């Protein structure tokens, strides 16, 4: 069964540095998402991406965040000038465009981001 | 604002006990409802989903959930839990837009 893959599994970065989290969605999917889960808290929506543009974003997704689909397979989340509070597990998800919106999102394993 | 509430943050059960995890949401329109499970050290996995039709939906591993529209609820049930069901369970709601809103999660620990 195809899966969403995320790299790296664990990223340790100094505060103030830029970090890029990478995701390879399922190949025929058209909708892409990033979520994060701070330790002990709920999973929070960050952003959705469709047709090469952001379709929706949360208040968490401020100017320090950006997403990109640089080629036909990768979907990246960039955090500029990281802060301690950015430490979390970041999940990528994707969804097919077929069958309308009644399709679930498939989640990757997550990247644990630790800001020192 | 849309929100999802899970009533129990921690649940401890013995094997073979019955399970019911509560989930309520606040949104007046059409919703898609999901339960996800996250086993220790693993990614989120879809347990079951409701889009329309029969409000009682069956998922993987013997789980089921019932959508009660009048109560804005989507409770998860399993008649007899196993030690391997130890995990965190998330209720989630999608309201027709692009994003999915998650509840805070319920940690289930099943004693062998």
mmCIF file with all atom_site columns, C-alpha atoms in Angstrom:
data_model
loop_
_atom_site.group_PDB
_atom_site.id
_atom_site.type_symbol
_atom_site.label_atom_id
_atom_site.label_alt_id
_atom_site.label_comp_id
_atom_site.label_asym_id
_atom_site.label_entity_id
_atom_site.label_seq_id
_atom_site.pdbx_PDB_ins_code
_atom_site.Cartn_x
_atom_site.Cartn_y
_atom_site.Cartn_z
_atom_site.occupancy
_atom_site.B_iso_or_equiv
_atom_site.pdbx_formal_charge
_atom_site.auth_seq_id
_atom_site.auth_comp_id
_atom_site.auth_asym_id
_atom_site.auth_atom_id
_atom_site.pdbx_PDB_model_num
ATOM 1   C CA . UNK A 1 1   ? 0.000   0.000  0.000  1.00 0.00 ? 1   UNK A CA 1
ATOM 2   C CA . UNK A 1 2   ? 1.467   3.400  -0.946 1.00 0.00 ? 2   UNK A CA 1
ATOM 3   C CA . UNK A 1 3   ? 2.518   5.608  1.943  1.00 0.00 ? 3   UNK A CA 1
ATOM 4   C CA . UNK A 1 4   ? 3.368   9.199  2.657  1.00 0.00 ? 4   UNK A CA 1
ATOM 5   C CA . UNK A 1 5   ? 7.058   9.379  3.533  1.00 0.00 ? 5   UNK A CA 1
ATOM 6   C CA . UNK A 1 6   ? 8.766   12.087 5.554  1.00 0.00 ? 6   UNK A CA 1
ATOM 7   C CA . UNK A 1 7   ? 12.440  12.880 6.038  1.00 0.00 ? 7   UNK A CA 1
ATOM 8   C CA . UNK A 1 8   ? 14.266  13.213 8.289  1.00 0.00 ? 8   UNK A CA 1
ATOM 9   C CA . UNK A 1 9   ? 12.607  11.322 11.124 1.00 0.00 ? 9   UNK A CA 1
ATOM 10  C CA . UNK A 1 10  ? 14.345  13.575 13.656 1.00 0.00 ? 10  UNK A CA 1
ATOM 11  C CA . UNK A 1 11  ? 15.826  17.011 13.053 1.00 0.00 ? 11  UNK A CA 1
ATOM 12  C CA . UNK A 1 12  ? 17.800  18.911 15.659 1.00 0.00 ? 12  UNK A CA 1
ATOM 13  C CA . UNK A 1 13  ? 18.416  22.584 14.901 1.00 0.00 ? 13  UNK A CA 1
ATOM 14  C CA . UNK A 1 14  ? 19.804  25.595 16.697 1.00 0.00 ? 14  UNK A CA 1
ATOM 15  C CA . UNK A 1 15  ? 17.355  28.374 17.484 1.00 0.00 ? 15  UNK A CA 1
ATOM 16  C CA . UNK A 1 16  ? 17.370  30.992 14.759 1.00 0.00 ? 16  UNK A CA 1
ATOM 17  C CA . UNK A 1 17  ? 18.382  28.572 12.028 1.00 0.00 ? 17  UNK A CA 1
ATOM 18  C CA . UNK A 1 18  ? 16.267  27.679 9.026  1.00 0.00 ? 18  UNK A CA 1
ATOM 19  C CA . UNK A 1 19  ? 14.927  24.152 8.680  1.00 0.00 ? 19  UNK A CA 1
ATOM 20  C CA . UNK A 1 20  ? 13.279  22.319 5.794  1.00 0.00 ? 20  UNK A CA 1
ATOM 21  C CA . UNK A 1 21  ? 11.076  19.315 6.420  1.00 0.00 ? 21  UNK A CA 1
ATOM 22  C CA . UNK A 1 22  ? 10.495  17.059 3.477  1.00 0.00 ? 22  UNK A CA 1
ATOM 23  C CA . UNK A 1 23  ? 7.539   14.952 2.482  1.00 0.00 ? 23  UNK A CA 1
ATOM 24  C CA . UNK A 1 24  ? 6.806   12.694 -0.447 1.00 0.00 ? 24  UNK A CA 1
ATOM 25  C CA . UNK A 1 25  ? 3.015   12.388 -0.755 1.00 0.00 ? 25  UNK A CA 1
ATOM 26  C CA . UNK A 1 26  ? 1.299   9.433  -2.355 1.00 0.00 ? 26  UNK A CA 1
ATOM 27  C CA . UNK A 1 27  ? 1.954   9.753  -6.075 1.00 0.00 ? 27  UNK A CA 1
ATOM 28  C CA . UNK A 1 28  ? -1.543  10.359 -7.473 1.00 0.00 ? 28  UNK A CA 1
ATOM 29  C CA . UNK A 1 29  ? -2.692  12.613 -4.637 1.00 0.00 ? 29  UNK A CA 1
ATOM 30  C CA . UNK A 1 30  ? -3.504  16.242 -5.300 1.00 0.00 ? 30  UNK A CA 1
ATOM 31  C CA . UNK A 1 31  ? -4.113  17.783 -1.855 1.00 0.00 ? 31  UNK A CA 1
ATOM 32  C CA . UNK A 1 32  ? -1.282  18.206 0.618  1.00 0.00 ? 32  UNK A CA 1
ATOM 33  C CA . UNK A 1 33  ? -1.228  19.216 4.251  1.00 0.00 ? 33  UNK A CA 1
ATOM 34  C CA . UNK A 1 34  ? 1.075   19.948 7.146  1.00 0.00 ? 34  UNK A CA 1
ATOM 35  C CA . UNK A 1 35  ? 0.083   19.466 10.763 1.00 0.00 ? 35  UNK A CA 1
ATOM 36  C CA . UNK A 1 36  ? 2.071   19.690 13.960 1.00 0.00 ? 36  UNK A CA 1
ATOM 37  C CA . UNK A 1 37  ? 1.755   18.123 17.386 1.00 0.00 ? 37  UNK A CA 1
ATOM 38  C CA . UNK A 1 38  ? 3.555   19.762 20.269 1.00 0.00 ? 38  UNK A CA 1
ATOM 39  C CA . UNK A 1 39  ? 4.429   17.199 22.919 1.00 0.00 ? 39  UNK A CA 1
ATOM 40  C CA . UNK A 1 40  ? 1.379   16.431 25.035 1.00 0.00 ? 40  UNK A CA 1
ATOM 41  C CA . UNK A 1 41  ? -0.949  18.570 22.940 1.00 0.00 ? 41  UNK A CA 1
ATOM 42  C CA . UNK A 1 42  ? -3.396  18.014 20.127 1.00 0.00 ? 42  UNK A CA 1
ATOM 43  C CA . UNK A 1 43  ? -2.612  17.704 16.451 1.00 0.00 ? 43  UNK A CA 1
ATOM 44  C CA . UNK A 1 44  ? -2.944  21.188 14.893 1.00 0.00 ? 44  UNK A CA 1
ATOM 45  C CA . UNK A 1 45  ? -3.594  22.075 11.271 1.00 0.00 ? 45  UNK A CA 1
ATOM 46  C CA . UNK A 1 46  ? -0.962  24.307 9.711  1.00 0.00 ? 46  UNK A CA 1
ATOM 47  C CA . UNK A 1 47  ? -1.639  24.569 5.991  1.00 0.00 ? 47  UNK A CA 1
ATOM 48  C CA . UNK A 1 48  ? -3.225  22.919 2.985  1.00 0.00 ? 48  UNK A CA 1
ATOM 49  C CA . UNK A 1 49  ? -1.896  23.090 -0.556 1.00 0.00 ? 49  UNK A CA 1
ATOM 50  C CA . UNK A 1 50  ? -3.630  22.412 -3.841 1.00 0.00 ? 50  UNK A CA 1
ATOM 51  C CA . UNK A 1 51  ? -2.898  23.272 -7.451 1.00 0.00 ? 51  UNK A CA 1
ATOM 52  C CA . UNK A 1 52  ? 0.451   24.777 -6.526 1.00 0.00 ? 52  UNK A CA 1
ATOM 53  C CA . UNK A 1 53  ? -0.887  27.249 -4.044 1.00 0.00 ? 53  UNK A CA 1
ATOM 54  C CA . UNK A 1 54  ? -1.937  27.469 -0.421 1.00 0.00 ? 54  UNK A CA 1
ATOM 55  C CA . UNK A 1 55  ? -5.658  26.808 -0.131 1.00 0.00 ? 55  UNK A CA 1
ATOM 56  C CA . UNK A 1 56  ? -6.024  27.357 3.590  1.00 0.00 ? 56  UNK A CA 1
ATOM 57  C CA . UNK A 1 57  ? -3.758  28.134 6.528  1.00 0.00 ? 57  UNK A CA 1
ATOM 58  C CA . UNK A 1 58  ? -4.132  28.480 10.251 1.00 0.00 ? 58  UNK A CA 1
ATOM 59  C CA . UNK A 1 59  ? -3.119  31.362 12.473 1.00 0.00 ? 59  UNK A CA 1
ATOM 60  C CA . UNK A 1 60  ? -0.072  29.313 13.448 1.00 0.00 ? 60  UNK A CA 1
ATOM 61  C CA . UNK A 1 61  ? 1.216   29.464 9.868  1.00 0.00 ? 61  UNK A CA 1
ATOM 62  C CA . UNK A 1 62  ? 2.737   32.929 10.009 1.00 0.00 ? 62  UNK A CA 1
ATOM 63  C CA . UNK A 1 63  ? 5.442   34.548 7.893  1.00 0.00 ? 63  UNK A CA 1
ATOM 64  C CA . UNK A 1 64  ? 8.168   32.306 9.266  1.00 0.00 ? 64  UNK A CA 1
ATOM 65  C CA . UNK A 1 65  ? 6.557   29.318 7.563  1.00 0.00 ? 65  UNK A CA 1
ATOM 66  C CA . UNK A 1 66  ? 6.397   28.523 3.870  1.00 0.00 ? 66  UNK A CA 1
ATOM 67  C CA . UNK A 1 67  ? 5.520   25.493 1.784  1.00 0.00 ? 67  UNK A CA 1
ATOM 68  C CA . UNK A 1 68  ? 6.645   24.472 -1.640 1.00 0.00 ? 68  UNK A CA 1
ATOM 69  C CA . UNK A 1 69  ? 6.217   21.706 -4.140 1.00 0.00 ? 69  UNK A CA 1
ATOM 70  C CA . UNK A 1 70  ? 9.529   22.070 -5.935 1.00 0.00 ? 70  UNK A CA 1
ATOM 71  C CA . UNK A 1 71  ? 9.023   19.108 -8.249 1.00 0.00 ? 71  UNK A CA 1
ATOM 72  C CA . UNK A 1 72  ? 6.404   16.524 -9.021 1.00 0.00 ? 72  UNK A CA 1
ATOM 73  C CA . UNK A 1 73  ? 7.023   14.436 -5.932 1.00 0.00 ? 73  UNK A CA 1
ATOM 74  C CA . UNK A 1 74  ? 8.207   16.480 -2.937 1.00 0.00 ? 74  UNK A CA 1
ATOM 75  C CA . UNK A 1 75  ? 6.246   18.763 -0.644 1.00 0.00 ? 75  UNK A CA 1
ATOM 76  C CA . UNK A 1 76  ? 8.345   20.793 1.778  1.00 0.00 ? 76  UNK A CA 1
ATOM 77  C CA . UNK A 1 77  ? 7.739   22.893 4.878  1.00 0.00 ? 77  UNK A CA 1
ATOM 78  C CA . UNK A 1 78  ? 10.329  25.577 5.579  1.00 0.00 ? 78  UNK A CA 1
ATOM 79  C CA . UNK A 1 79  ? 10.622  27.304 8.913  1.00 0.00 ? 79  UNK A CA 1
ATOM 80  C CA . UNK A 1 80  ? 12.789  30.409 8.862  1.00 0.00 ? 80  UNK A CA 1
ATOM 81  C CA . UNK A 1 81  ? 14.555  31.543 12.012 1.00 0.00 ? 81  UNK A CA 1
ATOM 82  C CA . UNK A 1 82  ? 13.280  28.718 14.223 1.00 0.00 ? 82  UNK A CA 1
ATOM 83  C CA . UNK A 1 83  ? 12.125  29.349 17.774 1.00 0.00 ? 83  UNK A CA 1
ATOM 84  C CA . UNK A 1 84  ? 12.087  27.073 20.796 1.00 0.00 ? 84  UNK A CA 1
ATOM 85  C CA . UNK A 1 85  ? 8.318   26.792 20.587 1.00 0.00 ? 85  UNK A CA 1
ATOM 86  C CA . UNK A 1 86  ? 8.615   25.312 17.082 1.00 0.00 ? 86  UNK A CA 1
ATOM 87  C CA . UNK A 1 87  ? 9.758   22.064 18.686 1.00 0.00 ? 87  UNK A CA 1
ATOM 88  C CA . UNK A 1 88  ? 7.094   19.538 17.780 1.00 0.00 ? 88  UNK A CA 1
ATOM 89  C CA . UNK A 1 89  ? 6.258   16.550 15.648 1.00 0.00 ? 89  UNK A CA 1
ATOM 90  C CA . UNK A 1 90  ? 5.355   17.685 12.148 1.00 0.00 ? 90  UNK A CA 1
ATOM 91  C CA . UNK A 1 91  ? 3.053   15.509 10.082 1.00 0.00 ? 91  UNK A CA 1
ATOM 92  C CA . UNK A 1 92  ? 2.569   15.636 6.356  1.00 0.00 ? 92  UNK A CA 1
ATOM 93  C CA . UNK A 1 93  ? -0.638  14.297 4.849  1.00 0.00 ? 93  UNK A CA 1
ATOM 94  C CA . UNK A 1 94  ? -2.048  13.903 1.374  1.00 0.00 ? 94  UNK A CA 1
ATOM 95  C CA . UNK A 1 95  ? -5.413  13.160 -0.159 1.00 0.00 ? 95  UNK A CA 1
ATOM 96  C CA . UNK A 1 96  ? -6.569  12.034 -3.566 1.00 0.00 ? 96  UNK A CA 1
ATOM 97  C CA . UNK A 1 97  ? -8.538  14.424 -5.718 1.00 0.00 ? 97  UNK A CA 1
ATOM 98  C CA . UNK A 1 98  ? -10.820 11.671 -6.933 1.00 0.00 ? 98  UNK A CA 1
ATOM 99  C CA . UNK A 1 99  ? -14.190 10.919 -5.396 1.00 0.00 ? 99  UNK A CA 1
ATOM 100 C CA . UNK A 1 100 ? -14.730 14.467 -4.175 1.00 0.00 ? 100 UNK A CA 1
ATOM 101 C CA . UNK A 1 101 ? -13.749 15.643 -0.727 1.00 0.00 ? 101 UNK A CA 1
ATOM 102 C CA . UNK A 1 102 ? -15.051 12.434 0.818  1.00 0.00 ? 102 UNK A CA 1
ATOM 103 C CA . UNK A 1 103 ? -11.626 10.919 1.000  1.00 0.00 ? 103 UNK A CA 1
ATOM 104 C CA . UNK A 1 104 ? -9.444  10.668 4.079  1.00 0.00 ? 104 UNK A CA 1
ATOM 105 C CA . UNK A 1 105 ? -6.020  12.120 4.446  1.00 0.00 ? 105 UNK A CA 1
ATOM 106 C CA . UNK A 1 106 ? -3.108  9.728  4.615  1.00 0.00 ? 106 UNK A CA 1
ATOM 107 C CA . UNK A 1 107 ? -0.479  10.709 7.164  1.00 0.00 ? 107 UNK A CA 1
ATOM 108 C CA . UNK A 1 108 ? 3.264   10.217 7.154  1.00 0.00 ? 108 UNK A CA 1
ATOM 109 C CA . UNK A 1 109 ? 5.292   9.020  10.115 1.00 0.00 ? 109 UNK A CA 1
ATOM 110 C CA . UNK A 1 110 ? 6.177   12.553 11.117 1.00 0.00 ? 110 UNK A CA 1
ATOM 111 C CA . UNK A 1 111 ? 9.399   14.465 11.634 1.00 0.00 ? 111 UNK A CA 1
ATOM 112 C CA . UNK A 1 112 ? 10.356  15.251 15.198 1.00 0.00 ? 112 UNK A CA 1
ATOM 113 C CA . UNK A 1 113 ? 11.839  18.755 15.230 1.00 0.00 ? 113 UNK A CA 1
ATOM 114 C CA . UNK A 1 114 ? 13.891  19.723 18.253 1.00 0.00 ? 114 UNK A CA 1
ATOM 115 C CA . UNK A 1 115 ? 15.029  23.321 18.583 1.00 0.00 ? 115 UNK A CA 1
ATOM 116 C CA . UNK A 1 116 ? 17.946  23.906 20.927 1.00 0.00 ? 116 UNK A CA 1
ATOM 117 C CA . UNK B 2 1   ? -15.380 28.595 15.911 1.00 0.00 ? 1   UNK B CA 1
ATOM 118 C CA . UNK B 2 2   ? -15.272 24.953 15.012 1.00 0.00 ? 2   UNK B CA 1
ATOM 119 C CA . UNK B 2 3   ? -13.974 22.679 17.741 1.00 0.00 ? 3   UNK B CA 1
ATOM 120 C CA . UNK B 2 4   ? -13.724 19.032 18.691 1.00 0.00 ? 4   UNK B CA 1
ATOM 121 C CA . UNK B 2 5   ? -13.944 17.835 22.289 1.00 0.00 ? 5   UNK B CA 1
ATOM 122 C CA . UNK B 2 6   ? -12.814 14.472 23.577 1.00 0.00 ? 6   UNK B CA 1
ATOM 123 C CA . UNK B 2 7   ? -14.142 13.870 27.036 1.00 0.00 ? 7   UNK B CA 1
ATOM 124 C CA . UNK B 2 8   ? -11.500 11.570 28.453 1.00 0.00 ? 8   UNK B CA 1
ATOM 125 C CA . UNK B 2 9   ? -7.817  12.369 28.337 1.00 0.00 ? 9   UNK B CA 1
ATOM 126 C CA . UNK B 2 10  ? -6.707  9.096  29.903 1.00 0.00 ? 10  UNK B CA 1
ATOM 127 C CA . UNK B 2 11  ? -8.525  5.777  30.055 1.00 0.00 ? 11  UNK B CA 1
ATOM 128 C CA . UNK B 2 12  ? -7.236  2.635  31.742 1.00 0.00 ? 12  UNK B CA 1
ATOM 129 C CA . UNK B 2 13  ? -9.005  -0.663 31.067 1.00 0.00 ? 13  UNK B CA 1
ATOM 130 C CA . UNK B 2 14  ? -8.354  -4.318 31.624 1.00 0.00 ? 14  UNK B CA 1
ATOM 131 C CA . UNK B 2 15  ? -8.274  -6.678 28.673 1.00 0.00 ? 15  UNK B CA 1
ATOM 132 C CA . UNK B 2 16  ? -11.720 -7.797 27.509 1.00 0.00 ? 16  UNK B CA 1
ATOM 133 C CA . UNK B 2 17  ? -13.371 -4.697 28.946 1.00 0.00 ? 17  UNK B CA 1
ATOM 134 C CA . UNK B 2 18  ? -15.621 -2.656 26.699 1.00 0.00 ? 18  UNK B CA 1
ATOM 135 C CA . UNK B 2 19  ? -14.486 0.708  25.433 1.00 0.00 ? 19  UNK B CA 1
ATOM 136 C CA . UNK B 2 20  ? -16.329 3.893  24.607 1.00 0.00 ? 20  UNK B CA 1
ATOM 137 C CA . UNK B 2 21  ? -14.512 7.130  23.867 1.00 0.00 ? 21  UNK B CA 1
ATOM 138 C CA . UNK B 2 22  ? -16.591 10.260 23.597 1.00 0.00 ? 22  UNK B CA 1
ATOM 139 C CA . UNK B 2 23  ? -16.260 12.889 20.889 1.00 0.00 ? 23  UNK B CA 1
ATOM 140 C CA . UNK B 2 24  ? -18.377 15.998 20.362 1.00 0.00 ? 24  UNK B CA 1
ATOM 141 C CA . UNK B 2 25  ? -17.940 18.695 17.795 1.00 0.00 ? 25  UNK B CA 1
ATOM 142 C CA . UNK B 2 26  ? -19.299 22.158 17.275 1.00 0.00 ? 26  UNK B CA 1
ATOM 143 C CA . UNK B 2 27  ? -20.337 22.957 13.728 1.00 0.00 ? 27  UNK B CA 1
ATOM 144 C CA . UNK B 2 28  ? -23.783 23.387 12.307 1.00 0.00 ? 28  UNK B CA 1
ATOM 145 C CA . UNK B 2 29  ? -23.192 22.225 8.756  1.00 0.00 ? 29  UNK B CA 1
ATOM 146 C CA . UNK B 2 30  ? -22.277 19.029 6.991  1.00 0.00 ? 30  UNK B CA 1
ATOM 147 C CA . UNK B 2 31  ? -19.274 17.256 8.453  1.00 0.00 ? 31  UNK B CA 1
ATOM 148 C CA . UNK B 2 32  ? -16.982 14.385 7.684  1.00 0.00 ? 32  UNK B CA 1
ATOM 149 C CA . UNK B 2 33  ? -15.936 12.558 10.854 1.00 0.00 ? 33  UNK B CA 1
ATOM 150 C CA . UNK B 2 34  ? -12.863 10.468 11.550 1.00 0.00 ? 34  UNK B CA 1
ATOM 151 C CA . UNK B 2 35  ? -11.165 8.512  14.269 1.00 0.00 ? 35  UNK B CA 1
ATOM 152 C CA . UNK B 2 36  ? -7.406  8.135  14.057 1.00 0.00 ? 36  UNK B CA 1
ATOM 153 C CA . UNK B 2 37  ? -5.134  6.000  16.207 1.00 0.00 ? 37  UNK B CA 1
ATOM 154 C CA . UNK B 2 38  ? -1.495  6.628  17.034 1.00 0.00 ? 38  UNK B CA 1
ATOM 155 C CA . UNK B 2 39  ? 0.387   3.666  18.463 1.00 0.00 ? 39  UNK B CA 1
ATOM 156 C CA . UNK B 2 40  ? 3.512   4.453  20.486 1.00 0.00 ? 40  UNK B CA 1
ATOM 157 C CA . UNK B 2 41  ? 6.269   5.596  18.171 1.00 0.00 ? 41  UNK B CA 1
ATOM 158 C CA . UNK B 2 42  ? 4.113   5.348  15.061 1.00 0.00 ? 42  UNK B CA 1
ATOM 159 C CA . UNK B 2 43  ? 2.218   7.675  12.757 1.00 0.00 ? 43  UNK B CA 1
ATOM 160 C CA . UNK B 2 44  ? -1.434  8.487  12.725 1.00 0.00 ? 44  UNK B CA 1
ATOM 161 C CA . UNK B 2 45  ? -3.586  5.807  11.163 1.00 0.00 ? 45  UNK B CA 1
ATOM 162 C CA . UNK B 2 46  ? -7.207  6.008  10.105 1.00 0.00 ? 46  UNK B CA 1
ATOM 163 C CA . UNK B 2 47  ? -9.489  3.745  12.169 1.00 0.00 ? 47  UNK B CA 1
ATOM 164 C CA . UNK B 2 48  ? -12.790 4.647  10.573 1.00 0.00 ? 48  UNK B CA 1
ATOM 165 C CA . UNK B 2 49  ? -14.672 7.465  8.914  1.00 0.00 ? 49  UNK B CA 1
ATOM 166 C CA . UNK B 2 50  ? -18.203 8.717  8.432  1.00 0.00 ? 50  UNK B CA 1
ATOM 167 C CA . UNK B 2 51  ? -19.300 10.732 5.422  1.00 0.00 ? 51  UNK B CA 1
ATOM 168 C CA . UNK B 2 52  ? -22.973 9.909  4.934  1.00 0.00 ? 52  UNK B CA 1
ATOM 169 C CA . UNK B 2 53  ? -25.486 7.064  5.128  1.00 0.00 ? 53  UNK B CA 1
ATOM 170 C CA . UNK B 2 54  ? -25.637 4.565  7.972  1.00 0.00 ? 54  UNK B CA 1
ATOM 171 C CA . UNK B 2 55  ? -24.616 6.474  11.117 1.00 0.00 ? 55  UNK B CA 1
ATOM 172 C CA . UNK B 2 56  ? -23.064 3.334  12.591 1.00 0.00 ? 56  UNK B CA 1
ATOM 173 C CA . UNK B 2 57  ? -19.723 2.807  10.905 1.00 0.00 ? 57  UNK B CA 1
ATOM 174 C CA . UNK B 2 58  ? -17.342 -0.067 11.333 1.00 0.00 ? 58  UNK B CA 1
ATOM 175 C CA . UNK B 2 59  ? -13.614 0.303  11.086 1.00 0.00 ? 59  UNK B CA 1
ATOM 176 C CA . UNK B 2 60  ? -10.515 -1.782 11.402 1.00 0.00 ? 60  UNK B CA 1
ATOM 177 C CA . UNK B 2 61  ? -9.564  -3.950 14.378 1.00 0.00 ? 61  UNK B CA 1
ATOM 178 C CA . UNK B 2 62  ? -13.125 -4.331 15.627 1.00 0.00 ? 62  UNK B CA 1
ATOM 179 C CA . UNK B 2 63  ? -13.766 -0.629 16.244 1.00 0.00 ? 63  UNK B CA 1
ATOM 180 C CA . UNK B 2 64  ? -17.040 1.067  15.425 1.00 0.00 ? 64  UNK B CA 1
ATOM 181 C CA . UNK B 2 65  ? -18.452 4.549  15.882 1.00 0.00 ? 65  UNK B CA 1
ATOM 182 C CA . UNK B 2 66  ? -21.916 6.035  15.887 1.00 0.00 ? 66  UNK B CA 1
ATOM 183 C CA . UNK B 2 67  ? -22.772 9.444  14.507 1.00 0.00 ? 67  UNK B CA 1
ATOM 184 C CA . UNK B 2 68  ? -25.629 11.070 16.391 1.00 0.00 ? 68  UNK B CA 1
ATOM 185 C CA . UNK B 2 69  ? -26.373 14.272 14.535 1.00 0.00 ? 69  UNK B CA 1
ATOM 186 C CA . UNK B 2 70  ? -28.725 15.681 17.172 1.00 0.00 ? 70  UNK B CA 1
ATOM 187 C CA . UNK B 2 71  ? -26.009 15.355 19.805 1.00 0.00 ? 71  UNK B CA 1
ATOM 188 C CA . UNK B 2 72  ? -23.123 16.431 17.548 1.00 0.00 ? 72  UNK B CA 1
ATOM 189 C CA . UNK B 2 73  ? -21.376 13.287 18.706 1.00 0.00 ? 73  UNK B CA 1
ATOM 190 C CA . UNK B 2 74  ? -19.258 10.572 17.136 1.00 0.00 ? 74  UNK B CA 1
ATOM 191 C CA . UNK B 2 75  ? -18.316 8.132  19.899 1.00 0.00 ? 75  UNK B CA 1
ATOM 192 C CA . UNK B 2 76  ? -15.859 5.322  19.337 1.00 0.00 ? 76  UNK B CA 1
ATOM 193 C CA . UNK B 2 77  ? -16.610 1.850  20.700 1.00 0.00 ? 77  UNK B CA 1
ATOM 194 C CA . UNK B 2 78  ? -15.069 -1.576 20.940 1.00 0.00 ? 78  UNK B CA 1
ATOM 195 C CA . UNK B 2 79  ? -16.782 -4.457 22.739 1.00 0.00 ? 79  UNK B CA 1
ATOM 196 C CA . UNK B 2 80  ? -13.615 -6.108 24.034 1.00 0.00 ? 80  UNK B CA 1
ATOM 197 C CA . UNK B 2 81  ? -10.237 -4.375 24.107 1.00 0.00 ? 81  UNK B CA 1
ATOM 198 C CA . UNK B 2 82  ? -6.864  -6.033 23.830 1.00 0.00 ? 82  UNK B CA 1
ATOM 199 C CA . UNK B 2 83  ? -3.483  -5.065 25.203 1.00 0.00 ? 83  UNK B CA 1
ATOM 200 C CA . UNK B 2 84  ? -2.474  -4.154 21.647 1.00 0.00 ? 84  UNK B CA 1
ATOM 201 C CA . UNK B 2 85  ? -5.133  -1.415 21.606 1.00 0.00 ? 85  UNK B CA 1
ATOM 202 C CA . UNK B 2 86  ? -2.948  0.672  23.904 1.00 0.00 ? 86  UNK B CA 1
ATOM 203 C CA . UNK B 2 87  ? -2.542  3.887  21.937 1.00 0.00 ? 87  UNK B CA 1
ATOM 204 C CA . UNK B 2 88  ? -3.733  7.444  21.634 1.00 0.00 ? 88  UNK B CA 1
ATOM 205 C CA . UNK B 2 89  ? -7.019  7.987  19.836 1.00 0.00 ? 89  UNK B CA 1
ATOM 206 C CA . UNK B 2 90  ? -7.960  11.190 18.034 1.00 0.00 ? 90  UNK B CA 1
ATOM 207 C CA . UNK B 2 91  ? -11.369 12.262 16.874 1.00 0.00 ? 91  UNK B CA 1
ATOM 208 C CA . UNK B 2 92  ? -11.292 14.608 13.884 1.00 0.00 ? 92  UNK B CA 1
ATOM 209 C CA . UNK B 2 93  ? -13.802 16.659 11.939 1.00 0.00 ? 93  UNK B CA 1
ATOM 210 C CA . UNK B 2 94  ? -13.619 18.069 8.450  1.00 0.00 ? 94  UNK B CA 1
ATOM 211 C CA . UNK B 2 95  ? -16.185 20.717 7.675  1.00 0.00 ? 95  UNK B CA 1
ATOM 212 C CA . UNK B 2 96  ? -16.110 20.797 3.893  1.00 0.00 ? 96  UNK B CA 1
ATOM 213 C CA . UNK B 2 97  ? -13.070 23.013 3.641  1.00 0.00 ? 97  UNK B CA 1
ATOM 214 C CA . UNK B 2 98  ? -9.538  21.876 3.333  1.00 0.00 ? 98  UNK B CA 1
ATOM 215 C CA . UNK B 2 99  ? -8.536  21.487 6.947  1.00 0.00 ? 99  UNK B CA 1
ATOM 216 C CA . UNK B 2 100 ? -9.265  18.811 9.511  1.00 0.00 ? 100 UNK B CA 1
ATOM 217 C CA . UNK B 2 101 ? -9.690  19.755 13.152 1.00 0.00 ? 101 UNK B CA 1
ATOM 218 C CA . UNK B 2 102 ? -8.476  17.274 15.732 1.00 0.00 ? 102 UNK B CA 1
ATOM 219 C CA . UNK B 2 103 ? -9.554  16.673 19.281 1.00 0.00 ? 103 UNK B CA 1
ATOM 220 C CA . UNK B 2 104 ? -6.991  16.687 22.065 1.00 0.00 ? 104 UNK B CA 1
ATOM 221 C CA . UNK B 2 105 ? -6.728  12.911 22.011 1.00 0.00 ? 105 UNK B CA 1
ATOM 222 C CA . UNK B 2 106 ? -7.444  10.157 24.517 1.00 0.00 ? 106 UNK B CA 1
ATOM 223 C CA . UNK B 2 107 ? -4.647  7.966  25.788 1.00 0.00 ? 107 UNK B CA 1
ATOM 224 C CA . UNK B 2 108 ? -5.854  4.409  26.276 1.00 0.00 ? 108 UNK B CA 1
ATOM 225 C CA . UNK B 2 109 ? -3.864  1.983  28.363 1.00 0.00 ? 109 UNK B CA 1
ATOM 226 C CA . UNK B 2 110 ? -5.011  -1.626 28.400 1.00 0.00 ? 110 UNK B CA 1
ATOM 227 C CA . UNK B 2 111 ? -3.724  -3.784 31.232 1.00 0.00 ? 111 UNK B CA 1
ATOM 228 C CA . UNK B 2 112 ? -2.847  -7.330 30.281 1.00 0.00 ? 112 UNK B CA 1
#
